Amino acid sequence: MSVDATVTPESWDEQLRESGLRVTAGRRAALEFLDDHPHSSAADILAGLSDDIPSISAQSVHNIVHDLTRHELVRRIDLPDSGSARYETRTHDNHHHVQCVVCGRIEDVDCVVGHAPCLTPDDVHGMTVLTAEITFRGVCPECEPTLRDRDPQY
Amino acid sequence: MSVDATVTPESWDEQLRESGLRVTAGRRAALEFLDDHPHSSAADILAGLSDDIPSISAQSVHNIVHDLTRHELVRRIDLPDSGSARYETRTHDNHHHVQCVVCGRIEDVDCVVGHAPCLTPDDVHGMTVLTAEITFRGVCPECEPTLRDRDPQY
DNA sequence: CTCGTAGTTTTGAGTTCATCAAAATATTGG
DNA sequence: CCAATATTTTGATGAACTCAAAACTACGAG
């Protein structure tokens, strides 16, 4: 499967250059793939890029997402029961996520209250809060019947 | 190092039995240790229990925290840059966490707004939301000087 | 346009965290 | 105290990610 070309490919090149990163086929392809497939794991990215770039290696993908994360071109997400870290291209809009506890499916949720970091807790033990990441956990429509079979109380 | 005995040890036994779990030395010790050392990793627990229970193995610790998590006697936390999953005994009060992005230190934060799940997002893609977990990320007082040295903009 | 340098990718090995399976052991109801 | 079964232990296995050095490539200088 190849990536959708409707997203202007040049914009990634510009963003890479603006971050002081060199433009390589792997980085461009990873950004395009993540834009089309948000919440992908490193393994997902490797599988998605292997057709276009047969030489790509798992380590390269790890290097790429690591570098892109450090320069905030992608955002890394760590969730329970997901096996591995996920990545997405939406980096500066302070959105959040819903995760189905049954199938693990992840979807975006727009900022809940006001502006980033969205919430102002009382006692943060003297820490300077930079961001607030919210993960809603629940059950998606497709999984509710499954859950009801196992646990009629729901 | 041994655990603090001010927390009634019997209460853990009761909670284990109420959950249909057998009372074993490992489970009791793990609960006591986690109560004194919240946000511990499996490795932390293993190290903390080895003095009292020399025969304990890493696999036993994984079994224990897995079983206790399933029965909601402990809660598992997955955070970025923490290396491994963390566990804590506060399970039913819907509290949240602050994490220092420099040293990784984790502290508790009490529920921010109203009742659990604290927040009601607009579009959750049809999912039934059960919980909302908030992770604040920031810099703790001890690390701010360090950060200023590296990045004078802060 | 060519070359050189420094940033990237690749190759290969290694580490950590966690899971699976089966044998040994311990808990608890009877 | 015994038996049934849950739990721990032992050992093997796997997945995700990191580390290090060699091969390669982007891109600016000349």
XYZ file of C-alpha atoms in Angstrom, chain A residues 3-123:
121
model
C 0.675 6.739 0.811
C -1.891 9.302 -0.264
C -0.385 12.073 -2.372
C -3.056 14.676 -1.576
C -1.003 15.838 1.394
C 1.629 18.079 -0.159
C 4.854 16.137 0.138
C 6.964 19.287 0.013
C 5.647 20.558 3.326
C 7.397 17.747 5.163
C 10.648 18.658 3.454
C 10.292 22.220 4.637
C 9.505 21.210 8.176
C 12.474 18.886 8.254
C 14.797 21.607 7.008
C 13.379 24.160 9.428
C 14.192 21.742 12.236
C 17.755 21.422 11.025
C 17.168 17.851 9.902
C 18.238 16.545 6.539
C 15.593 15.450 4.088
C 15.801 11.718 3.539
C 13.474 9.269 1.849
C 12.842 7.449 5.109
C 11.898 10.543 7.069
C 9.628 11.852 4.359
C 7.944 8.477 3.953
C 7.537 8.068 7.710
C 5.886 11.481 8.015
C 3.551 10.755 5.109
C 2.673 7.351 6.513
C 2.013 8.700 9.997
C -0.143 11.461 8.577
C -2.297 8.823 6.885
C -2.103 6.295 9.721
C -2.088 8.094 13.069
C -1.231 6.136 16.219
C 1.048 3.745 14.350
C 3.737 1.766 16.104
C 7.328 1.529 14.916
C 6.504 -1.903 13.524
C 3.503 -0.466 11.653
C 5.701 2.203 10.114
C 8.311 -0.356 9.122
C 5.665 -2.490 7.417
C 4.152 0.528 5.696
C 7.455 1.795 4.353
C 8.976 -1.510 3.286
C 7.182 -1.507 -0.065
C 8.460 1.913 -1.069
C 11.871 1.626 0.600
C 12.837 -2.061 0.632
C 16.166 -1.336 2.291
C 14.604 0.249 5.360
C 15.408 -1.417 8.664
C 13.682 -1.531 12.020
C 16.525 0.412 13.540
C 16.171 3.143 10.962
C 12.515 3.495 11.867
C 13.450 3.804 15.526
C 16.080 6.404 14.661
C 13.596 8.295 12.521
C 10.754 8.462 15.037
C 13.227 9.283 17.791
C 14.682 12.196 15.827
C 11.293 13.430 14.648
C 9.955 13.263 18.203
C 12.875 15.241 19.590
C 12.247 17.947 16.994
C 8.487 17.807 17.596
C 7.544 16.828 14.061
C 5.830 13.796 15.532
C 4.466 13.039 18.952
C 5.013 9.835 20.852
C 2.151 8.263 22.810
C 2.535 5.595 25.490
C -0.639 3.747 26.417
C -1.301 0.623 28.460
C -2.111 -2.599 26.637
C -0.829 -1.262 23.340
C 2.367 -3.281 23.288
C 4.561 -0.476 22.030
C 4.793 3.286 21.638
C 2.580 4.977 19.056
C 3.327 8.029 16.945
C 1.296 10.745 15.228
C 1.910 13.934 13.264
C -0.492 16.168 15.204
C 1.982 17.743 17.562
C 1.045 21.281 18.520
C -2.712 21.253 19.015
C -2.828 19.683 22.482
C -5.374 17.036 21.639
C -5.961 13.861 23.586
C -6.971 10.228 23.054
C -9.689 7.667 23.672
C -8.648 4.059 23.858
C -10.967 1.053 23.781
C -10.035 -1.253 26.634
C -11.247 -4.270 24.665
C -9.709 -3.955 21.197
C -7.138 -1.260 21.917
C -8.409 1.027 19.163
C -7.212 4.624 19.605
C -8.968 7.774 18.423
C -8.281 11.480 18.782
C -10.216 13.731 21.137
C -9.994 17.482 20.817
C -8.937 19.656 23.714
C -11.485 19.344 26.468
C -11.407 22.534 28.493
C -10.026 25.918 27.511
C -6.440 26.244 26.430
C -3.354 24.115 26.896
C -2.449 22.624 29.253
C -6.251 22.400 29.600
C -6.311 21.953 33.354
C -4.798 23.548 36.402
C -4.362 21.095 39.250
C -4.063 22.212 42.864
C -0.954 20.581 44.270
